[in-house]
Short mmCIF file of C-alpha atoms in Angstrom, two decimals:
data_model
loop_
_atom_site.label_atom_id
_atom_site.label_comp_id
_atom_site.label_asym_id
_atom_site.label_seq_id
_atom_site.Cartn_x
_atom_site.Cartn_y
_atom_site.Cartn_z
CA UNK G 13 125.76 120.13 91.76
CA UNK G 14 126.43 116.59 91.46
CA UNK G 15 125.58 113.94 88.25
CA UNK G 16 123.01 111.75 89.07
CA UNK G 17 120.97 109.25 86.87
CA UNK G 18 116.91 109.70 87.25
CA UNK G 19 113.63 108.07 85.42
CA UNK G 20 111.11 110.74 84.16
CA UNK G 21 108.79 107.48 83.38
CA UNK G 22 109.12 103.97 82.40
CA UNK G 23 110.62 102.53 79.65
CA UNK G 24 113.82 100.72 78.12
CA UNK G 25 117.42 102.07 78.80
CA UNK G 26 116.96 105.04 77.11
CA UNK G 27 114.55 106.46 80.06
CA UNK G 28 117.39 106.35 81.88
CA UNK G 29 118.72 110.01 82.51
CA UNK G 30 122.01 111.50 83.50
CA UNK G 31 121.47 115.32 85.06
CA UNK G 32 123.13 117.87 87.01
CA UNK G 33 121.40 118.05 90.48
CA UNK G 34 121.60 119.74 93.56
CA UNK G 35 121.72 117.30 96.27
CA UNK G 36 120.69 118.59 99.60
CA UNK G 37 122.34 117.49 102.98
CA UNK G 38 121.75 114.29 104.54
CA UNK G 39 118.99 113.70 107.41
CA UNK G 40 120.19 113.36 110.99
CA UNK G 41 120.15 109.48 110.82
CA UNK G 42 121.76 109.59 107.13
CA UNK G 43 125.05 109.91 105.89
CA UNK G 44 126.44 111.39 102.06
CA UNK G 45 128.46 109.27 100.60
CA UNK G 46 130.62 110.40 97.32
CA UNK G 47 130.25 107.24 95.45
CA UNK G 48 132.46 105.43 93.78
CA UNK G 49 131.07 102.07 92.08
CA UNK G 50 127.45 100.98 92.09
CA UNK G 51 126.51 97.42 92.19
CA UNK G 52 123.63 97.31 89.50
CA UNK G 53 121.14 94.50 90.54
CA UNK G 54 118.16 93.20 87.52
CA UNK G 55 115.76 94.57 90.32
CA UNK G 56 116.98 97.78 88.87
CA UNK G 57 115.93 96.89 85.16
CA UNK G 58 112.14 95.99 86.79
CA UNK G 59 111.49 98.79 88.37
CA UNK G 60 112.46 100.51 85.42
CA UNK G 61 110.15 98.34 82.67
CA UNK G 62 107.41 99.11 85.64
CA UNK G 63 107.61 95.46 86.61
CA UNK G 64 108.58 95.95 90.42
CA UNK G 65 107.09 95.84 93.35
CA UNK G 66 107.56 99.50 93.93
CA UNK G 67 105.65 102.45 92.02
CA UNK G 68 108.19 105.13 90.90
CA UNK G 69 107.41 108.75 92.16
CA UNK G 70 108.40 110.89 88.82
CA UNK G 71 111.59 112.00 88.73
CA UNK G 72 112.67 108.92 90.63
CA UNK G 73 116.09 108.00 91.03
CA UNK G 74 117.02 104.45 91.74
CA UNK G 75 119.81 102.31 92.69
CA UNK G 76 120.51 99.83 96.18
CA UNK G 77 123.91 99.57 95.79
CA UNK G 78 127.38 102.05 96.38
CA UNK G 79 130.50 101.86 97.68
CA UNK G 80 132.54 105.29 97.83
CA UNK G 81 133.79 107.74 100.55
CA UNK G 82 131.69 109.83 103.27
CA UNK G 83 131.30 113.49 102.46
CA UNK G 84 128.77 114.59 105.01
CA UNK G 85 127.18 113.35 108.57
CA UNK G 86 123.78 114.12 109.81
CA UNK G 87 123.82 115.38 113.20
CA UNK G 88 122.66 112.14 114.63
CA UNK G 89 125.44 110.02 113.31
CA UNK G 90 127.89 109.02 115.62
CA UNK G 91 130.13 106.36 114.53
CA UNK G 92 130.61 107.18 110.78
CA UNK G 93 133.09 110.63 110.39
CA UNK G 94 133.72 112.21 106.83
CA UNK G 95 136.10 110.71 104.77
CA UNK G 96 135.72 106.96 105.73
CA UNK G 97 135.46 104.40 103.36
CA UNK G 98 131.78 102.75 103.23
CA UNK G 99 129.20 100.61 101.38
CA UNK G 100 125.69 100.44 101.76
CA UNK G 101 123.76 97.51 102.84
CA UNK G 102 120.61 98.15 100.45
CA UNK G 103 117.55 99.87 101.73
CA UNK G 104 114.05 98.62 101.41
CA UNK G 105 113.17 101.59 99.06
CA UNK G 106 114.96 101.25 95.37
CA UNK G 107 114.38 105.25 95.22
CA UNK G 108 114.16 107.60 98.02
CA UNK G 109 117.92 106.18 98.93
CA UNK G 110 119.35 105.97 94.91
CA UNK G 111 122.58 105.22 94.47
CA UNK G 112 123.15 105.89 90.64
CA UNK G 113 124.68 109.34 90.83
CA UNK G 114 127.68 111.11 92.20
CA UNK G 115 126.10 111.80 95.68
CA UNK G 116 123.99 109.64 97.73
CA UNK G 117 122.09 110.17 101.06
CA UNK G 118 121.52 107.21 102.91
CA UNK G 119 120.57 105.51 105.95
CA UNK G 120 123.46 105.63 108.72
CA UNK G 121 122.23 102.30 109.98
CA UNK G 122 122.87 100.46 106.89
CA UNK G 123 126.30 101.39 106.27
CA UNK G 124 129.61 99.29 106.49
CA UNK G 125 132.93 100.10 106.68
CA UNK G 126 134.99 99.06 104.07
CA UNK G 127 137.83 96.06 104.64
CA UNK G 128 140.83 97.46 103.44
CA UNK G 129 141.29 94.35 101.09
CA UNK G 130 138.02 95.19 99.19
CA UNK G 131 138.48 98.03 95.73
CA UNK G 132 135.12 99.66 95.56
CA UNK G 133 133.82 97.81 93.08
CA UNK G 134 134.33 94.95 95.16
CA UNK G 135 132.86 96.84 98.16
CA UNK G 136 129.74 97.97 95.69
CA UNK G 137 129.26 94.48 94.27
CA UNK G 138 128.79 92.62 98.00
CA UNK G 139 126.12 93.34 100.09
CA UNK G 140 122.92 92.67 98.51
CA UNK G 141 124.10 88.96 97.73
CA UNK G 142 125.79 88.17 100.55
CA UNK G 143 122.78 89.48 102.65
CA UNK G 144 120.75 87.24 100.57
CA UNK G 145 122.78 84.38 100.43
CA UNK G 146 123.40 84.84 104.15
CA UNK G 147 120.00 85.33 105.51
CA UNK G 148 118.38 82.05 103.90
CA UNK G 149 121.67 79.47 104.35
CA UNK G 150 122.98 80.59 107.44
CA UNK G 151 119.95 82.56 109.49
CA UNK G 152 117.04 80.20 108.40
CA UNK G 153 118.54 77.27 107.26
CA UNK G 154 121.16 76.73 109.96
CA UNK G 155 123.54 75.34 106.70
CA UNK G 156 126.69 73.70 108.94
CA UNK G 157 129.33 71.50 107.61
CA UNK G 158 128.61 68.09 105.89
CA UNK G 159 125.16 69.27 104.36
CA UNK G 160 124.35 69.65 101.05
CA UNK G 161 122.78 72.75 99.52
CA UNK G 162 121.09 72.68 95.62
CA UNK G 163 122.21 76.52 94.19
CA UNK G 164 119.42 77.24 90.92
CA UNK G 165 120.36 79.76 88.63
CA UNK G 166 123.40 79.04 89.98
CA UNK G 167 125.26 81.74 87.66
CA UNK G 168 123.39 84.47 89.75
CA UNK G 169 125.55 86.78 92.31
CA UNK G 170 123.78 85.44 94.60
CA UNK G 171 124.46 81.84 93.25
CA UNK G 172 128.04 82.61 93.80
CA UNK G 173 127.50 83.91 96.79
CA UNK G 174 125.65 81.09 98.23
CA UNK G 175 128.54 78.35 96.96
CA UNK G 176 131.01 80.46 99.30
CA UNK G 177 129.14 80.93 101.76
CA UNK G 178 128.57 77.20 102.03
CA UNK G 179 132.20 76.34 101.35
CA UNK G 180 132.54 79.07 104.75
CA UNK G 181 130.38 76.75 106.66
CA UNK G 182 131.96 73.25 105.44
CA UNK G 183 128.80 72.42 103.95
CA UNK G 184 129.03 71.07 99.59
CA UNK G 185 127.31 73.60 97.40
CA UNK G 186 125.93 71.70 94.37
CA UNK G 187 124.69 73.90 91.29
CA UNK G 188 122.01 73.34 88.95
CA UNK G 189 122.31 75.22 85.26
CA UNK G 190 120.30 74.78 82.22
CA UNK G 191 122.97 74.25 79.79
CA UNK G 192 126.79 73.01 79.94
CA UNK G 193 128.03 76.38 78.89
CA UNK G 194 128.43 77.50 82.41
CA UNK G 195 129.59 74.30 83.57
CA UNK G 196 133.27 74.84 84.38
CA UNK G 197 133.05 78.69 85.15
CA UNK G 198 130.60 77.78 88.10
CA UNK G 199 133.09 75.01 89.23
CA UNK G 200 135.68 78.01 88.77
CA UNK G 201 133.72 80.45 90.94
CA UNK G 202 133.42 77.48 93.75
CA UNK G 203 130.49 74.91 93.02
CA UNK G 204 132.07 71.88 94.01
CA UNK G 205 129.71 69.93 91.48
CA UNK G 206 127.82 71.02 88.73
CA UNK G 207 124.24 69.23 87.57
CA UNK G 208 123.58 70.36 83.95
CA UNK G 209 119.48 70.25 84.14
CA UNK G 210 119.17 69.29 79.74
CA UNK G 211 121.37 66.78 80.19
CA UNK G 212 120.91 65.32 82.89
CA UNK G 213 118.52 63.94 85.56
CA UNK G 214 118.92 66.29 88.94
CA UNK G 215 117.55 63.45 90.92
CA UNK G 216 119.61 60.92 90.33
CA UNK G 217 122.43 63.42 89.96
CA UNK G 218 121.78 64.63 93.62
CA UNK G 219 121.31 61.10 94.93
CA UNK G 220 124.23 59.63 93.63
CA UNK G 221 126.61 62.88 95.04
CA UNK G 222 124.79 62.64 97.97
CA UNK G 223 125.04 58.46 98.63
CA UNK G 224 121.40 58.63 98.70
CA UNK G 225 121.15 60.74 101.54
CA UNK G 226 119.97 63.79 98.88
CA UNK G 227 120.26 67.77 100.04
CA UNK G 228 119.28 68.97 103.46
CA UNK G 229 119.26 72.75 101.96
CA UNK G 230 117.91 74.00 98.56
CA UNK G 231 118.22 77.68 97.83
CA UNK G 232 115.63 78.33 94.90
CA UNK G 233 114.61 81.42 92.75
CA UNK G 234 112.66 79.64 89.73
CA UNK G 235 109.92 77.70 91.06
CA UNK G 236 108.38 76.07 88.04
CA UNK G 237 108.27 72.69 86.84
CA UNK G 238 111.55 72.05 88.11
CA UNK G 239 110.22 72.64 91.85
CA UNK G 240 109.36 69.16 91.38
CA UNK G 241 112.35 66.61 91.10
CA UNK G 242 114.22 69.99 93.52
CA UNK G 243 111.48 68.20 96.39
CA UNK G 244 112.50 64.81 95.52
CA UNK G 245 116.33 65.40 95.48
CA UNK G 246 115.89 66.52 99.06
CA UNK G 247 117.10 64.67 102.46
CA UNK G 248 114.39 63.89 105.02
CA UNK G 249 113.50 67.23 107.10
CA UNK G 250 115.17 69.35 104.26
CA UNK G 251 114.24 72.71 103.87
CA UNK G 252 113.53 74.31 100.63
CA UNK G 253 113.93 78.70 100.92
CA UNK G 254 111.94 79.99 97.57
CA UNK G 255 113.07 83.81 97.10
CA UNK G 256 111.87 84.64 93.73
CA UNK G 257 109.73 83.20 90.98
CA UNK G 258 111.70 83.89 87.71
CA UNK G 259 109.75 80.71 85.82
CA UNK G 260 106.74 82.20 84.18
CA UNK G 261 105.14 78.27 84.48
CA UNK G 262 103.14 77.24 87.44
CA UNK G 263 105.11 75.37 90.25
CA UNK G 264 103.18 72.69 90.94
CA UNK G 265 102.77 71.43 94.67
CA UNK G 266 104.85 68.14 95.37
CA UNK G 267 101.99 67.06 98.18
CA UNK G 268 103.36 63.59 98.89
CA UNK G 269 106.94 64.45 98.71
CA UNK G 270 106.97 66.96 101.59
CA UNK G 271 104.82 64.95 103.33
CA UNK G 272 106.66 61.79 103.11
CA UNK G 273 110.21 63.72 103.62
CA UNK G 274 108.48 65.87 106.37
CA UNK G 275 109.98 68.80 104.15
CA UNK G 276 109.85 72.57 104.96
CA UNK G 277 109.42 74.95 102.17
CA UNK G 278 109.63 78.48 102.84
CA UNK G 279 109.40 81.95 100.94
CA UNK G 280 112.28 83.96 101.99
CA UNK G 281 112.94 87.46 101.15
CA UNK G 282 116.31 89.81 101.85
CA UNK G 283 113.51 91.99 103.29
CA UNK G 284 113.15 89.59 106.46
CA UNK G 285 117.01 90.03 107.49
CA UNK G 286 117.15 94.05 106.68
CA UNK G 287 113.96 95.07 108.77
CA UNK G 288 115.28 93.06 111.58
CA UNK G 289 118.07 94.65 113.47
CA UNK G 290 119.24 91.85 115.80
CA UNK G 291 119.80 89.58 112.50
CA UNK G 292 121.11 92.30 110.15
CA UNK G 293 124.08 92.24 113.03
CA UNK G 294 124.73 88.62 112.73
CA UNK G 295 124.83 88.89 109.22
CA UNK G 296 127.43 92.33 109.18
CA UNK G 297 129.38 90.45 111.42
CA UNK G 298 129.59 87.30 109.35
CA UNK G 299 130.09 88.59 106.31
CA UNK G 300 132.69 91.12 107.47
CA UNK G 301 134.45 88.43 108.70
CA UNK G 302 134.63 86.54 104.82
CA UNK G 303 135.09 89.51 103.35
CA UNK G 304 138.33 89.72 105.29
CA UNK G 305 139.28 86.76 105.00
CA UNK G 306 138.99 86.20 101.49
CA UNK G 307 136.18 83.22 102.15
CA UNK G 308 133.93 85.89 100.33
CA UNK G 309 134.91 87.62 97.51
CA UNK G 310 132.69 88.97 94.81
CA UNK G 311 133.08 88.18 91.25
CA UNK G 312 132.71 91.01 88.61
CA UNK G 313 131.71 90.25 85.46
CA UNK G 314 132.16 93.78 84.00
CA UNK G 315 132.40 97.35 84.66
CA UNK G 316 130.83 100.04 83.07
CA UNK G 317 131.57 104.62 83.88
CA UNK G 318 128.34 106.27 84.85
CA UNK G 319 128.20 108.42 81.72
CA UNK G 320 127.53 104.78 80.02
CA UNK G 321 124.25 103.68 82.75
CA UNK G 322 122.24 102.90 79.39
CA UNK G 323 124.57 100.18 78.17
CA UNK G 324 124.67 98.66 81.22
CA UNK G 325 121.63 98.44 82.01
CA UNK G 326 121.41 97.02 77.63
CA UNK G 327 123.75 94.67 78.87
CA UNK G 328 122.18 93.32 82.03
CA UNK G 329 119.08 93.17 80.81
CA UNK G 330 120.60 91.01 76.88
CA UNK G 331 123.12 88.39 79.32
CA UNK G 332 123.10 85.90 82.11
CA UNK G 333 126.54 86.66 83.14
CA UNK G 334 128.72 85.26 85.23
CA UNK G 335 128.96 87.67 88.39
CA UNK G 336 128.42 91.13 88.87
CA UNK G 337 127.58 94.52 86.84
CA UNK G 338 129.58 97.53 87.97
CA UNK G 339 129.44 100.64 87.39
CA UNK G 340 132.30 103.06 88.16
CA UNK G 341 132.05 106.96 89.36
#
């Protein structure tokens, strides 16, 4: 029997269940993994409100990310043994794999070892930003030193994520907030300049960091109004990646901007790098190699024990935190 957190329908926090379980053994291309921190993600909180992209399947657990040791091996498994120390690169399905609960079966294929520098929070809180952040700057946008990327909601793990990765590269992150509030934590987590969007005017912020030459890259979940003047800050054959659409306004279509900058704009989803084999390698093996080096290192904001999966979800869903939600096993 085992502890693990399950939905019985959708709802606020409170839906959110904590129940003894048998858990049966893994698959032949799975492994078991006795977790140890989860990495809670606000795709989480959607799926429970009924808001995602996925339908739950009552009782439906939930969860994409763990870190924690391997109790059991299907027979397929070859290169993972009981008792290493492993995270999970999250699946495409938020439920059949769940990772809120003492025991988790999941996918062999998407499962790291752990650096030896990394706690398991750390370990728990990496993958699904860096994966992100990876697959649009570094995959798709080909981000190399002496560009310039625009970071929105910049406070985002995978804001965070993105400014090291860039700083990895030699390339300037520059991040966009709404309000000065944030303004010297984001410098603090590794923006190396910070455009306060109230205050001030993002295109003539971006033009005068970038001596008029404006950002090659732009790494966008809002869309909205602001898609705008994000268009115009942009250097001549920039590309804009769009993964998410978190303004509720319309984003208007900036017709004579991309044609006049020759601009790309593409919608990019963490999807794209995870169902592709060949590219979910490059990206292991790049961020393996900042997570060991200390270029990459995630920021946690707070922890929370499993036996307290309401608050934090109360609290994820109530704050725009700096970094990322833990929860601890």
């Amino acid at each position: 029997m085992a502890r693990i957190v399950r939905i019985h329908e959708y709802g606020d926090a409170s839906v959110l269940k904590l129940e003894e379980l048998d858990v049966h053994a893994p698959a032949a291309d799975e492994i078991q993994i006795g977790v140890k921190a989860i990495g809670l993600n606000r795709a989480e909180v959607m799926f429970r409100n009924h808001a995602y992209l996925q339908e739950a399947d009552f009782p439906s657990r939930l969860g994409y990310e763990a870190a924690g040791l391997v109790t059991a091996v299907g027979s397929e498994v070859t290169d993972i043994k009981v008792g290493d120390s492993v995270a999970l690169i999250p699946p495409l399905d938020i439920a059949r794999w769940g990772t809120y609960g003492e025991l988790a079966n999941v996918p062999a294929h998407l499962v790291v070892k752990n650096p030896a520098n990394l706690s398991f929070e750390e370990a728990a809180a990496s993958w699904m930003q860096y994966v992100t952040a990876w697959g649009a700057l570094i995959e798709q946008a080909q981000l190399q030193e002496g560009d310039f990327v625009l970071v929105t909601a910049a406070s985002s793990s995978v804001g965070l994520a993105a400014f090291q990765m860039a700083r990895m590269v030699g390339a300037t992150p520059i991040a966009i907030t709404r309000t000065r509030a944030k303004k010297q934590a984001l410098l603090d987590a590794g923006a190396t300049h910070v455009i306060v969007s109230d205050e001030e005017d993002i295109v003539e912020q971006v033009m005068a960091l970038t001596n008029g030459q404006g950002a090659r890259v732009v790494f966008d979940p809002v869309g909205g109004p602001a898609f705008e003047p994000l268009t115009q800050s942009m250097a001549r054959s920039g590309i804009l990646l769009q993964y998410g659409a978190l303004s509720t306004e319309p984003t208007p279509f900036p017709l004579f901007t991309v044609l006049g900058k020759s601009l790309t704009l593409k919608g990019y989803l963490y999807a794209e790098i995870v169902a592709d084999p060949e590219a979910l390698a490059r990206g292991k093996a790049f961020i393996l190699e900042g997570l060991k080096s200390g270029a990459l290192r995630p920021l946690i904001a707070k922890t929370f024990a499993l036996d307290e999966i309401q608050e934090a979800h109360r609290f994820l869903e109530a704050n725009q935190q700096i970094g990322k939600i833990v929860v601890t096993v």
